[in-house]
Coordinates of C-alpha atoms in Angstrom, one line a residue:
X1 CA 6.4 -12.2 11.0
X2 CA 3.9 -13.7 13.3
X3 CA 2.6 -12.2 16.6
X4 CA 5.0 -14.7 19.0
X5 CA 8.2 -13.2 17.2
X6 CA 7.1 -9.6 19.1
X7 CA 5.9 -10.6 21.9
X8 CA 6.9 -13.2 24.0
X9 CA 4.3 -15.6 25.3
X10 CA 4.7 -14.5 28.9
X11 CA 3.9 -10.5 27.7
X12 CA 1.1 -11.6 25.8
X13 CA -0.8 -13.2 28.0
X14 CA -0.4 -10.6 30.6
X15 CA -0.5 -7.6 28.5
X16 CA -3.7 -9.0 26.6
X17 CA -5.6 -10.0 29.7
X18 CA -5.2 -6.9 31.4
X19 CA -5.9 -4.4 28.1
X20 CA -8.9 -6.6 27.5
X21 CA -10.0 -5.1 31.1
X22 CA -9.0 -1.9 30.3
X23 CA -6.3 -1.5 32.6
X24 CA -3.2 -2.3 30.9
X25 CA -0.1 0.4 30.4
X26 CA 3.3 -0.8 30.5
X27 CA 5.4 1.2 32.6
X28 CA 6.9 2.2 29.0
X29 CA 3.7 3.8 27.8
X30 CA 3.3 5.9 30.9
X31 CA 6.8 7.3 30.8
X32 CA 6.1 8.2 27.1
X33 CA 2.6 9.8 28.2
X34 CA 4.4 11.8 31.2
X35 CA 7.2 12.8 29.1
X36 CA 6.3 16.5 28.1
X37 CA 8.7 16.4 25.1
X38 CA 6.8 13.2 23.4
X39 CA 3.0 13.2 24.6
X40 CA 0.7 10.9 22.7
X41 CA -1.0 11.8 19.7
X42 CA -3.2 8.8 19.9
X43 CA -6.8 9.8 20.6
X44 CA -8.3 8.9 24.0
X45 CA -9.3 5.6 24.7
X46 CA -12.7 6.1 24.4
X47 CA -12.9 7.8 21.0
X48 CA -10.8 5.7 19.2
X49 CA -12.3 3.9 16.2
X50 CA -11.8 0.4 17.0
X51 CA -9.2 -1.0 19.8
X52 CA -7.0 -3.8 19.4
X53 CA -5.6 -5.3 22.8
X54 CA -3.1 -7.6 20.8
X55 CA -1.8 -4.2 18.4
X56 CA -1.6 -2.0 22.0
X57 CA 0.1 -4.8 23.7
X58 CA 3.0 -5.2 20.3
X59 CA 3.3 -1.2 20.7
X60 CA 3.9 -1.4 24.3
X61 CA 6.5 -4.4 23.8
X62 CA 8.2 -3.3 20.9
X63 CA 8.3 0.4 22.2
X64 CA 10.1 -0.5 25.4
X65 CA 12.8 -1.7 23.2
X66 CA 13.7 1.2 21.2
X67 CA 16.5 3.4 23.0
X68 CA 15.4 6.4 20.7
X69 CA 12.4 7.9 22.9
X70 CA 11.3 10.2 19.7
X71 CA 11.5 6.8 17.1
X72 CA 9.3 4.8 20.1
X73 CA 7.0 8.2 20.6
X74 CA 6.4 7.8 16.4
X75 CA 6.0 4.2 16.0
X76 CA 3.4 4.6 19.1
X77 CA 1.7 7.0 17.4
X78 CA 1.7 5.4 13.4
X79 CA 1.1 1.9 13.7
X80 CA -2.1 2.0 15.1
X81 CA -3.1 4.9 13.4
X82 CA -5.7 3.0 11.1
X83 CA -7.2 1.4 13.7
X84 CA -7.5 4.9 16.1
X85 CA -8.8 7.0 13.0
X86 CA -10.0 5.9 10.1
X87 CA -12.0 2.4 10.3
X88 CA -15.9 2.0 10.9
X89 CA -16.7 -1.3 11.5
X90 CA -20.5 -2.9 11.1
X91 CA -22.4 -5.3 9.6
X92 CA -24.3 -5.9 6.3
X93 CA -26.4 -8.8 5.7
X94 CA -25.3 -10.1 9.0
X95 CA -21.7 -10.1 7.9
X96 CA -18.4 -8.1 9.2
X97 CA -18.6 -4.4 6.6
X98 CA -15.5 -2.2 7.2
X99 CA -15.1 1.0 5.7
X100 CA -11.2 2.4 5.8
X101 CA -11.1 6.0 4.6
X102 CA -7.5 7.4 3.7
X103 CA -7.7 9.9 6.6
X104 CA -8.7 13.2 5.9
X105 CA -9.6 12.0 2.6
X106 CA -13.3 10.7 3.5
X107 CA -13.3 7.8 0.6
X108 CA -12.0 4.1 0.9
X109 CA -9.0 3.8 -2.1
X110 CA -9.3 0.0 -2.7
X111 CA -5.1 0.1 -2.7
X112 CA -4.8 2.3 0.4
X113 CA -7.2 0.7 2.6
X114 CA -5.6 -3.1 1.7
X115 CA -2.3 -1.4 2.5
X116 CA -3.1 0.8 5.9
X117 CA -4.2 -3.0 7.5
X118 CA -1.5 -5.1 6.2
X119 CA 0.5 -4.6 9.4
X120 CA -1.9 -6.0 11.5
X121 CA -2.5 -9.5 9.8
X122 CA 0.4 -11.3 12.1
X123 CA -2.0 -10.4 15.2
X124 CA -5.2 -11.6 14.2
X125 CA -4.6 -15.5 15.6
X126 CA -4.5 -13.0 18.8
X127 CA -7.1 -11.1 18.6
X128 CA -10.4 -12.4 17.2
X129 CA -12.4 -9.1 16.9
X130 CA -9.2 -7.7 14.6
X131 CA -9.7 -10.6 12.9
X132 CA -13.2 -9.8 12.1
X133 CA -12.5 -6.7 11.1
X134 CA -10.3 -7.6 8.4
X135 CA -12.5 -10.1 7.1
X136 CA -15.1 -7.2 7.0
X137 CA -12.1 -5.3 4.8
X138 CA -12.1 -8.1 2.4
X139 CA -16.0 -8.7 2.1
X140 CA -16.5 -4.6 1.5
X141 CA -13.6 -4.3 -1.1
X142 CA -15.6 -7.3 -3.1
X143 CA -18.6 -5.3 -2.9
X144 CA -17.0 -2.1 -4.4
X145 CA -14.8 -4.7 -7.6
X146 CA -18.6 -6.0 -8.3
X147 CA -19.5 -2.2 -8.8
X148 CA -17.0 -1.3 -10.7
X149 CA -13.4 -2.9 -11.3
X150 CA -11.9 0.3 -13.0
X151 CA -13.0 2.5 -9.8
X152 CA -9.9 3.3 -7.8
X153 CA -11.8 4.9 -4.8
X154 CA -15.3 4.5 -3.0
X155 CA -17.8 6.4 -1.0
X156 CA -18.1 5.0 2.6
X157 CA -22.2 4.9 1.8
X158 CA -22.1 2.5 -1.1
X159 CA -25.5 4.0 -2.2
X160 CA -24.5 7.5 -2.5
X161 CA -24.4 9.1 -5.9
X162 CA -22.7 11.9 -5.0
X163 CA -18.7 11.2 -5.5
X164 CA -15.8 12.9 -4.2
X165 CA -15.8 16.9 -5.2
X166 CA -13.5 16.8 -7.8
X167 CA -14.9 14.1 -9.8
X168 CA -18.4 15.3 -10.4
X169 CA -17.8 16.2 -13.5
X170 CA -15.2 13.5 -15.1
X171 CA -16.1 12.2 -18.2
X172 CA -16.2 8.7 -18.0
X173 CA -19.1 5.9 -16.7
X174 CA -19.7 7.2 -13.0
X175 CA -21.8 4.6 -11.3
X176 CA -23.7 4.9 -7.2
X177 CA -21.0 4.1 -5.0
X178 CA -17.8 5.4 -6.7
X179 CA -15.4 8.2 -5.2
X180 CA -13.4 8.3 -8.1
X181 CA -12.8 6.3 -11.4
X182 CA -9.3 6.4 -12.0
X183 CA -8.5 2.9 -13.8
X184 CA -5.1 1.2 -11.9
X185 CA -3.7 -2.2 -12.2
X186 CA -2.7 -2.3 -8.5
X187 CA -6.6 -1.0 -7.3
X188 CA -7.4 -4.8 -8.2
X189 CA -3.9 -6.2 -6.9
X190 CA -3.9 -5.2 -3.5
X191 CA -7.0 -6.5 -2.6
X192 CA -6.2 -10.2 -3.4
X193 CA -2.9 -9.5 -1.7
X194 CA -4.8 -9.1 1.4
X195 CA -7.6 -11.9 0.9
X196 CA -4.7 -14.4 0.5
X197 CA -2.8 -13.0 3.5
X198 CA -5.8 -12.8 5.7
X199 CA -6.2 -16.5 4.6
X200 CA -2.4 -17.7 5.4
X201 CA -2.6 -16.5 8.5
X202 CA -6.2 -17.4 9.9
X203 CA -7.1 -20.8 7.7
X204 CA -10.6 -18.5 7.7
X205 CA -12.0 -18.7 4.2
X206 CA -15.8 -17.5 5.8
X207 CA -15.2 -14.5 3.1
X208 CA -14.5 -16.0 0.1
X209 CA -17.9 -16.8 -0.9
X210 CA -19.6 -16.8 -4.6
X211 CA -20.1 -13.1 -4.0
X212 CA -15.4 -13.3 -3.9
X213 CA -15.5 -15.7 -6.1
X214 CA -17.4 -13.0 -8.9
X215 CA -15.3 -10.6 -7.8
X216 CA -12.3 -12.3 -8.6
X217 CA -13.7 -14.0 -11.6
X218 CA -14.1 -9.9 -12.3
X219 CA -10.8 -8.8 -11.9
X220 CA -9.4 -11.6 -14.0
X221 CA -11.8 -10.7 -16.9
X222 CA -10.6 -6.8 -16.7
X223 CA -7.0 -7.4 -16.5
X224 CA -7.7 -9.9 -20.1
X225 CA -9.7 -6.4 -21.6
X226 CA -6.7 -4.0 -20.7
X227 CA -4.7 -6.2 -22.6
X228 CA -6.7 -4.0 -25.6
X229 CA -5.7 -7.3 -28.0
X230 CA -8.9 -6.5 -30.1
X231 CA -9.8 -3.1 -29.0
X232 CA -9.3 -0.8 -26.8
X233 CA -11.3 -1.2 -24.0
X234 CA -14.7 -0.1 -22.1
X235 CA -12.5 2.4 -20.5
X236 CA -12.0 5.7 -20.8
X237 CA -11.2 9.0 -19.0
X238 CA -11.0 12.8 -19.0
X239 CA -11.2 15.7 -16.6
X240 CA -11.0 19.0 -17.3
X241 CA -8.2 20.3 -15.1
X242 CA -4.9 22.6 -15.4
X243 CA -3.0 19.8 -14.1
X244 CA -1.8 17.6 -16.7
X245 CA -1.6 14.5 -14.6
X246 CA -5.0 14.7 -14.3
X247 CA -6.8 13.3 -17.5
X248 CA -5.9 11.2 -20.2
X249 CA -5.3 12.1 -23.5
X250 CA -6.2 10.2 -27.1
X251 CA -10.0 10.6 -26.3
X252 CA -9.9 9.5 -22.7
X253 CA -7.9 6.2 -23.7
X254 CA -4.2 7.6 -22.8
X255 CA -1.2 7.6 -25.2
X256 CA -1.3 4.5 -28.1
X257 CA 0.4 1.6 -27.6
X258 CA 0.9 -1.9 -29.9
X259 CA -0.7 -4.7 -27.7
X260 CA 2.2 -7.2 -26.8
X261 CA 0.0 -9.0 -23.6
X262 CA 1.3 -6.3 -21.1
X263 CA -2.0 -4.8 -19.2
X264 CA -2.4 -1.2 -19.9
X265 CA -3.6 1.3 -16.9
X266 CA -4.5 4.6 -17.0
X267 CA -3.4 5.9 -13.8
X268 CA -0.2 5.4 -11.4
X269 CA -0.3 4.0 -8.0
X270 CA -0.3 8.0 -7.4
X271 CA -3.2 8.7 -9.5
X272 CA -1.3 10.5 -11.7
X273 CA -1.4 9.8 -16.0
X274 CA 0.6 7.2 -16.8
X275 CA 2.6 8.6 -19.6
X276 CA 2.6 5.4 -21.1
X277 CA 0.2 3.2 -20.2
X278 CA 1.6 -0.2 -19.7
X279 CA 3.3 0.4 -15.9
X280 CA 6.1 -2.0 -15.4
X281 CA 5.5 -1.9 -11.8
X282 CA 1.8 -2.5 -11.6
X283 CA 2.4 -5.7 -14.3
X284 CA 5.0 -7.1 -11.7
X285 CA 2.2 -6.5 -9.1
X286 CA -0.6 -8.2 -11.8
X287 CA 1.6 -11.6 -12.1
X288 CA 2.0 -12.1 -8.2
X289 CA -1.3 -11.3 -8.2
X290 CA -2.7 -14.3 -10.3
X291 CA -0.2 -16.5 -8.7
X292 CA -2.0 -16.1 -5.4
X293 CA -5.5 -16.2 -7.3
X294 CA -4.0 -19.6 -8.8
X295 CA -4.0 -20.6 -5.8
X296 CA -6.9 -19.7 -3.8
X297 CA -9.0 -20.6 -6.7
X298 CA -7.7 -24.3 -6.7
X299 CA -7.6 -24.9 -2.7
X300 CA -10.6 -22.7 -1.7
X301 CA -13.5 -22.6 -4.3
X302 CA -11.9 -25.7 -6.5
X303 CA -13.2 -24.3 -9.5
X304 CA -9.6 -25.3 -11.8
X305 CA -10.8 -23.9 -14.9
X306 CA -10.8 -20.3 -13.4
X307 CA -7.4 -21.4 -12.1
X308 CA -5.8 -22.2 -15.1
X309 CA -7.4 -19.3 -16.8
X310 CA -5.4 -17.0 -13.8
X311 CA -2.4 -19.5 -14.4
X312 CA -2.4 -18.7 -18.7
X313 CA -2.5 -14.9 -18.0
X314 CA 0.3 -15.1 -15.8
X315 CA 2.1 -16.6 -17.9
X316 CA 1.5 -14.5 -20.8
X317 CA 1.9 -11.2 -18.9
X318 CA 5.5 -12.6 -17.1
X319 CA 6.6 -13.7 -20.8
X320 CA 5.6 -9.9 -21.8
X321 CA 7.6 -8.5 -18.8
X322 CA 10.8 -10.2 -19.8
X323 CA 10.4 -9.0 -23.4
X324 CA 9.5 -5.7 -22.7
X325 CA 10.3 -4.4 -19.0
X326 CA 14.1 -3.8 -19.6
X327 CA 16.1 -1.6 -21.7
X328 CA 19.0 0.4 -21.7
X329 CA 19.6 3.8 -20.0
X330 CA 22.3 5.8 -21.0
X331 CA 24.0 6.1 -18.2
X332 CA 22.3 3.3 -15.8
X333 CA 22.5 0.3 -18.2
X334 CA 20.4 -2.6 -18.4
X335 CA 17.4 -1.9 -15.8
X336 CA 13.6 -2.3 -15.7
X337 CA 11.9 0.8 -17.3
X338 CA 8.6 2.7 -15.1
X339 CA 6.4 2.2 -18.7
X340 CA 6.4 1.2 -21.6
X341 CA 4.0 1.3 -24.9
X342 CA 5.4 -1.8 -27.0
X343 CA 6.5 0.3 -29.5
X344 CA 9.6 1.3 -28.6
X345 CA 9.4 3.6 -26.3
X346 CA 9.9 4.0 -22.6
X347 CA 10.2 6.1 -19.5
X348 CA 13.1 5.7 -17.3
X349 CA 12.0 7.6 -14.2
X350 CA 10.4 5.6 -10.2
X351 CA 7.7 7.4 -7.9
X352 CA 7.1 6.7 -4.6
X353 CA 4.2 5.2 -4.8
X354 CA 3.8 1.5 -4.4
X355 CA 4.3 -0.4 -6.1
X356 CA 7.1 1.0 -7.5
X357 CA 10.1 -0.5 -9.5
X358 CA 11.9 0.2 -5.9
X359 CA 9.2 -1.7 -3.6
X360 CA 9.2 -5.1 -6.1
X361 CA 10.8 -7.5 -3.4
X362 CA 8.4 -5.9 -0.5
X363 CA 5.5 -7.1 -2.6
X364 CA 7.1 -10.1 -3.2
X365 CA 7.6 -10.0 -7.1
X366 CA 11.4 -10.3 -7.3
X367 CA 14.6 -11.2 -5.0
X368 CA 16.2 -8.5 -3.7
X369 CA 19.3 -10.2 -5.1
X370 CA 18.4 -10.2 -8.3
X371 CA 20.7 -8.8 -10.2
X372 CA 18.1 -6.4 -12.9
X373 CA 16.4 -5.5 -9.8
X374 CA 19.4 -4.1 -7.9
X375 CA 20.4 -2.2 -10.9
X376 CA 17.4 -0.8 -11.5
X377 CA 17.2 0.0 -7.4
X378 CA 20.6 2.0 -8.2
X379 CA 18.8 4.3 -10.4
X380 CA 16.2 4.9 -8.7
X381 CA 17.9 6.0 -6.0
X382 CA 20.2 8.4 -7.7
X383 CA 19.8 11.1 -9.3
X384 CA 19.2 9.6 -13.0
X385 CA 16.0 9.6 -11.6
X386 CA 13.8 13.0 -12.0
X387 CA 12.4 12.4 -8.7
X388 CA 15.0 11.4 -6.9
X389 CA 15.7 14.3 -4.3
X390 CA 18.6 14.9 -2.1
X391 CA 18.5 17.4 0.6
X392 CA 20.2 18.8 4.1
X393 CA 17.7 17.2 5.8
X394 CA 16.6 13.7 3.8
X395 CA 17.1 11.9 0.3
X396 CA 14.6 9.6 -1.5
X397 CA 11.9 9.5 -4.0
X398 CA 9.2 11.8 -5.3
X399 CA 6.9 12.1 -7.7
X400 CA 5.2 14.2 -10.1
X401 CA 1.8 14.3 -7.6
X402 CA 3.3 17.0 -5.4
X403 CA 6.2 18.0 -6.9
X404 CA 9.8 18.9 -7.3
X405 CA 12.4 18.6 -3.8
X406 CA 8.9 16.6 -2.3
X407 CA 10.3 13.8 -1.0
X408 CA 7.5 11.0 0.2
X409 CA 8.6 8.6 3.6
X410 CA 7.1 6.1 1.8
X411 CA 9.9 6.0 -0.2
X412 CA 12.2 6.0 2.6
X413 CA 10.2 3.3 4.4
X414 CA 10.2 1.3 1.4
X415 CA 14.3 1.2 1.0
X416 CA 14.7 0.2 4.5
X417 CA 12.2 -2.6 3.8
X418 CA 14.3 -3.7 1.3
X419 CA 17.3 -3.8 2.1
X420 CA 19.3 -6.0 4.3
X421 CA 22.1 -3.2 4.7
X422 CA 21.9 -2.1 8.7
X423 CA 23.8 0.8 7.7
X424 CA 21.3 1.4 5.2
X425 CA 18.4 0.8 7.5
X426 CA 20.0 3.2 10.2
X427 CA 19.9 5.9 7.7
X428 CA 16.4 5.8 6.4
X429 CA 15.7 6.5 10.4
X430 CA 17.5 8.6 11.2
X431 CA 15.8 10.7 7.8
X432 CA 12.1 9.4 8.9
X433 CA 12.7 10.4 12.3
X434 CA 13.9 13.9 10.8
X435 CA 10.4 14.1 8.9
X436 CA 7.7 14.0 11.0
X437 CA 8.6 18.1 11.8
X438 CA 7.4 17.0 15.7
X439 CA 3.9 16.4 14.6
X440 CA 4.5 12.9 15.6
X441 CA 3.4 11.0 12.8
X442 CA 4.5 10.3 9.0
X443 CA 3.4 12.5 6.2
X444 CA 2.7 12.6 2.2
X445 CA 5.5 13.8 1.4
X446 CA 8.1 16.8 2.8
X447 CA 10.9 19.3 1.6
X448 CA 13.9 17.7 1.5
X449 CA 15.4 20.7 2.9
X450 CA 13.0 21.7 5.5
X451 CA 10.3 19.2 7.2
X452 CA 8.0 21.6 8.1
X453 CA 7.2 22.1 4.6
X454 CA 4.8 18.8 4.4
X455 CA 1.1 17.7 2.6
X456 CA -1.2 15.6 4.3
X457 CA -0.9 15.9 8.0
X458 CA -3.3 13.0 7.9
X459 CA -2.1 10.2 6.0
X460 CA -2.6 6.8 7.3
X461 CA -1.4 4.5 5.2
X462 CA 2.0 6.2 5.8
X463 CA 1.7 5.8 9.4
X464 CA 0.8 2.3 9.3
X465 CA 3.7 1.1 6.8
X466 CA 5.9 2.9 9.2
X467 CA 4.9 0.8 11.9
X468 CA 5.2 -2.1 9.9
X469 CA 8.9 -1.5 9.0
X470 CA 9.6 -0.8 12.9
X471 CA 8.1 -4.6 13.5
X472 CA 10.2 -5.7 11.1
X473 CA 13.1 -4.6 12.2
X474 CA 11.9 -5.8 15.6
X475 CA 11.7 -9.0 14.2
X476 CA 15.2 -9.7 12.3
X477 CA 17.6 -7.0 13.9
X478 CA 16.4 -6.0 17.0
X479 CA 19.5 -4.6 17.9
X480 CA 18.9 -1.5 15.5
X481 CA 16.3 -0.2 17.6
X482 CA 18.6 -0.3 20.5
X483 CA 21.0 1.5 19.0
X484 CA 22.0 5.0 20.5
X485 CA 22.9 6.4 16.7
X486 CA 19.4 7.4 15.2

């Protein structure tokens, strides 16, 4: 999608010059901020984190083309949500530094804050100083790989040693900087997912310096270890909690496994145990993600040895995927499993979490056509899947992180984003308008029978994918949003 698709030329000229000045709202913005049923939830002007003209002139467009004032109130509210509320934006060494925190969780998750501004990369040809501040995204998530690669989360002050409350006392290697050292494929994924994006749409490769170029070199080297060929690992984890999800067992190094060339994780894209730990989902994720390092390693820092070394692993991994990903359910058939330990055994379950088996085509690492995909997106959303909840109010995907009858939007969001079913895509607003309980924005996750009953009233990444799938849907069938039936 690219910024002229939303907005005509015409509207963005004229909304961006007058927002620039401060003086831009569209007549539909005003009825929405005189409405008494649908206020703003946006903070004022003046105390939002960082403003976008070219993001506030796409809200104001796309909104005035919704019929549904409640599904324009909430995409008004969501997508710039990231922007409004969690970013701080600075230099360091004379360079662009942003910080994304979750929301009211004051850490930057390497995954999270790559995925709360992916839905403002098609208006950074617009909008130079959003440009910059992605670029400062990309230059502060190399700075937290280089300090540790297994680290899923990361203090805001980079030289703090105090981490996040409940990891003060985890046993494994806690080094100045980290929030939290819970070991994911996808922490390491998303951020080259954004660093290519960033680079497709501006031509800008200003960040992807030697400093990148370590940092990548970094992630390729870690992947290769969590292979666990000849041991297994430098990594290791335990916490003492109740919860089991929490720790790892077998001494920190989670359940054993025969290496087979899959990488092994610790943690879910939830940050909950992986109950075994190769994670189909996250090894999809790993072998689009040396595709695109391939491929900025050749065309932006020509160093082809490190690109063939990224092209091998691929190669291995996608050969281990084929062998290993599928097997048979007893009632579902042939589909992809959730994990795996190469000895036989597997767990046929999805979580809402991306990346999920559910969300492969969104990150781009299968059709949605393909056949063992759309099987395995039959499962998931049915009830052969433990958390797969259907209720008076919604239906869609869980997880163990929260809980049975939990249902999380961002599962919701994710079908819809998949899908080229209108029907389908009506549905998932009708159930995502349903959730936000009139708070106005998305949430963690909420009972499937009653709204109200939500966790994390503050959850941006939520809010921002929602605001990507409305642009979407701007973008290919505008007609849904003009439809009378949410």
């Amino acid at each position: 999608m690219t910024f002229s698709e939303v907005l005509t030329r015409r509207e963005l000229v004229r909304n961006l010059s007058l927002a620039a000045g401060g003086l831009y709202l569209s007549p539909h913005t005003l009825g929405l901020a005189a409405s008494s049923s649908f206020p703003s939830k946006r903070p004022q002007p003046s105390a939002r984190r960082f403003r976008s003209p070219a993001v506030d002139a796409a809200i104001d467009s796309v909104s005035s083309k919704i019929s549904d004032p409640e599904l324009a109130w909430l995409f008004s509210n969501c997508l710039p949500n990231t922007l409004d509320t969690t970013v701080t934006f600075g230099e360091f060494e004379g360079k662009p530094d942003t910080v994304v925190v979750t929301g009211d969780i004051p850490a930057m998750w390497l995954r999270d804050s790559s995925a709360q501004v992916w839905p403002y990369l098609p208006f950074v040809k617009a909008d130079q100083s959003l440009a910059r501040l992605i670029e400062g995204v990309i230059r502060r998530q190399t700075r937290c790989i280089l300090i540790d690669p297994y680290a899923n989360a990361f203090m805001s002050d980079l030289k703090s040693a105090e981490p996040l409350p409940w990891s003060k006392t985890d046993h494994t290697t806690m080094k100045t900087g980290v929030g939290e050292r819970k070991w994911e494929v996808d922490s390491l994924c998303y951020p080259v997912r954004l660093s290519y994006q960033y680079w497709k749409e501006t031509g800008d490769i200003a960040p992807f310096d030697a400093q990148w170029a370590a940092a990548m070199h970094l992630i390729v080297s870690t992947f290769k270890d969590q292979q666990r060929k000849g041991s297994q690992g430098p990594y290791s984890f335990q916490r003492v909690s109740a919860t089991p999800t929490e720790t790892l067992g077998n001494a920190g190094f989670g359940a054993p496994t025969r290496p087979v060339g899959l990488i092994h994780s610790g943690f879910r894209p939830s940050d909950d145990a992986c109950v075994y730990p190769m994670n189909i989902p996250g090894n999809f994720f790993a072998v689009k993600t040396l595709f695109r390092l391939e491929e900025m390693l050749t065309e932006i820092t020509h160093d082809a040895a490190s690109a063939r070394e990224a092209a091998l692993l691929r190669e291995e991994i996608s050969s281990a995927l084929r062998n290993y990903a599928p097997g048979k359910h007893p009632t579902a058939g042939e589909i992809w499993a959730y994990e795996v330990d190469g000895l036989g055994n597997a767990i046929f379950m999805d979580d809402a979490n991306v990346p999920s088996l559910l969300g492969l085509p969104y990150l781009e690492c299968c059709s949605k056509a393909e056949p063992m995909y759309l099987a395995t997106r039959r499962f998931a959303w049915s009830d052969d899947n433990p958390y797969f909840y259907r209720g008076s109010v919604a239906e869609g995907i869980g997880g163990p992180h929260i809980g049975q009858d939990m249902v999380w939007p961002m599962s919701i969001i994710i079908l819809a984003l998949t899908t080229d079913d209108e029907h389908e895509q009506l549905q998932c607003l009708r159930w995502l308008k349903k959730s936000n309980a009139g708070t106005g924005f998305m949430h963690e996750s909420f009972n499937k029978d009653d709204p109200g009953k939500f966790t994390r009233e503050w959850f941006a990444w939520a809010n921002t994918l929602f605001g990507e799938l409305i642009l979407t849907i701007a973008n290919r069938t505008p007609r849904l949003l003009a439809s009378s039936n949410i």
